[in-house]
Every structure is written in C-alpha cells, then in structure tokens.
mmCIF file of C-alpha atoms in Angstrom:
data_model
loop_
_atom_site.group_PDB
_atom_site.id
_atom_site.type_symbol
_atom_site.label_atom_id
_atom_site.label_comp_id
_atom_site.label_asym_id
_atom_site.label_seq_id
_atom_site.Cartn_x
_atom_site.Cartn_y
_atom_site.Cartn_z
ATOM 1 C CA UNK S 1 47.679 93.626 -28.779
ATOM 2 C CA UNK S 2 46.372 93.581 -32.206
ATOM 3 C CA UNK S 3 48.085 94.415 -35.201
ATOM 4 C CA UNK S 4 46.595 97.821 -35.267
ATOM 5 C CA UNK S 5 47.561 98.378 -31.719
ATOM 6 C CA UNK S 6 50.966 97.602 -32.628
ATOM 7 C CA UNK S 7 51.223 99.823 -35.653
ATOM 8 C CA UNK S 8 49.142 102.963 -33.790
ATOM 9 C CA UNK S 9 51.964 102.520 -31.207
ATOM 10 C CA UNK S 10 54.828 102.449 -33.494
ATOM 11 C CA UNK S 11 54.036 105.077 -35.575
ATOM 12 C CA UNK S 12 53.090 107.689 -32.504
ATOM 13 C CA UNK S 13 56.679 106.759 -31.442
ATOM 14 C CA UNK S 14 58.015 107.510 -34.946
ATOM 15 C CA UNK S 15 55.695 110.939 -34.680
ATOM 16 C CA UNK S 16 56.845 111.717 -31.539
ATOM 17 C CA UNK S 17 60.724 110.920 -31.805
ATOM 18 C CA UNK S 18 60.946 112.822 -35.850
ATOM 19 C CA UNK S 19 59.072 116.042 -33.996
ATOM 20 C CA UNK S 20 61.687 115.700 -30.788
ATOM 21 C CA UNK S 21 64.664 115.462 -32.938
ATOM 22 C CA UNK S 22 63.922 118.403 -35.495
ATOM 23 C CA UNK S 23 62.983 120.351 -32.315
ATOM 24 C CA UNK S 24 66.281 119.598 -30.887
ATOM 25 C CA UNK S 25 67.800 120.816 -34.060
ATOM 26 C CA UNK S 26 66.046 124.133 -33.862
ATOM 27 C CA UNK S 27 63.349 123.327 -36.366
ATOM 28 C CA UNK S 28 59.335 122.712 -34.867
ATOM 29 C CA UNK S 29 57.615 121.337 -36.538
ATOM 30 C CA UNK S 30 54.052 119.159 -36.117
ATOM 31 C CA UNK S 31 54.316 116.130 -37.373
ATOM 32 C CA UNK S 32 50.764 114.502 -38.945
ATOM 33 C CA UNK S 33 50.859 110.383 -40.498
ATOM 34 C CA UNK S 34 48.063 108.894 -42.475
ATOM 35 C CA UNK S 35 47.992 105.058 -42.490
ATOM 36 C CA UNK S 36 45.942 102.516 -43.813
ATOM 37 C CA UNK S 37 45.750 98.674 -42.387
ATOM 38 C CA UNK S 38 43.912 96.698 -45.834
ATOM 39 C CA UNK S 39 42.743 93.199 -44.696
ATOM 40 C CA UNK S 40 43.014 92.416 -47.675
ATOM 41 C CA UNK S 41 45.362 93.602 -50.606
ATOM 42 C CA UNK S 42 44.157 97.071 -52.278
ATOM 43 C CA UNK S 43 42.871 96.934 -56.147
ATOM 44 C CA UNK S 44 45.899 98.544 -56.716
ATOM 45 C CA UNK S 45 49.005 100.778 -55.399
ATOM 46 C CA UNK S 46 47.046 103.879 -55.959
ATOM 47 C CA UNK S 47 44.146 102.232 -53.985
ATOM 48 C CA UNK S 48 46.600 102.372 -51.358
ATOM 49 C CA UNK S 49 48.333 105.720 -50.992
ATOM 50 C CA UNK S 50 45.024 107.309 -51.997
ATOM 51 C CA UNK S 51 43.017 106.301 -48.567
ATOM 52 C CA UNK S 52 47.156 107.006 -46.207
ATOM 53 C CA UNK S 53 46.863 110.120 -48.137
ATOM 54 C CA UNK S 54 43.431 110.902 -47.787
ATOM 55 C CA UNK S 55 44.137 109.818 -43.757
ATOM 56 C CA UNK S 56 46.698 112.174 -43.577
ATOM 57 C CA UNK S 57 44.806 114.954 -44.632
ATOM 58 C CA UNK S 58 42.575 114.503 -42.341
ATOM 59 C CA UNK S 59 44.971 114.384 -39.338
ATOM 60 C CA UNK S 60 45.693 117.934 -40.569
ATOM 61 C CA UNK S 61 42.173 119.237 -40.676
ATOM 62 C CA UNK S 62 41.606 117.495 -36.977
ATOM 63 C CA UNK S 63 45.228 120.094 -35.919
ATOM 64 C CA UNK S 64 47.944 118.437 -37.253
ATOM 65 C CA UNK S 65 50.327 116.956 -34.740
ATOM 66 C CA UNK S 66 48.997 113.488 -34.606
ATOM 67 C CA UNK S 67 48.636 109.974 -36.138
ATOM 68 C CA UNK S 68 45.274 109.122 -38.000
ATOM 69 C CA UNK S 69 45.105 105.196 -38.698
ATOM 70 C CA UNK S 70 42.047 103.096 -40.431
ATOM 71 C CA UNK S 71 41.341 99.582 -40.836
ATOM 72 C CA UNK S 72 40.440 98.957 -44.546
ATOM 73 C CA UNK S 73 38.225 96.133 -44.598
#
C-alpha cells in the first residue's frame, strides 16, 4: 500500500477506536480528522496546519464522523 493508504488506515482506526472509547465512557461523540500528506515540505508550519485544518473543516461540512485526507503536491 502506499503511504497514503497507510495513513487513511491508521487514522480511521484512531477515529474509530477515540469515538468507541468515549462511547464506552458514556460520552458520543463524532469524531472528524483533517490531514495533509506534503510531498514536499510546506513554506512553513502555518502552511501546514492551515490546509489539516482547512481538511478538517470540511469533514464536518461533509457530516462529521469521518477522516478527510489530501495529498499536497
């Protein structure tokens, strides 16, 4: 699998097992991740959590509960 494959899959587990566990503790909740593969470095740090953040925000507008992921050429 590709690196992206590899991340997509890790991070759904991460979404699914953080929702499971605060569940199990009474608490539901939908759990949304933005993240950003750069194939090469970002201008900056900002650069960075701007387009996870911006990725995020989308998974919310699409209804929330799931991972949005983009390769950043």
């Amino acid at each position: 699998p590709s690196a992206n494959q590899f991340s997509a899959a890790l991070l759904e587990r991460l979404r699914t097992d953080l929702q499971a566990r605060m569940q199990a503790r009474g608490f539901p909740v939908s759990v949304s991740i933005g993240a950003a593969t750069f194939l090469k470095s970002p201008a900056s740090s900002d650069e960075a959590i701007r387009k996870a953040d911006d990725l995020l925000y989308a998974a919310k507008r699409a209804g929330k509960d799931r991972l949005m992921q983009e390769e950043v050429p």
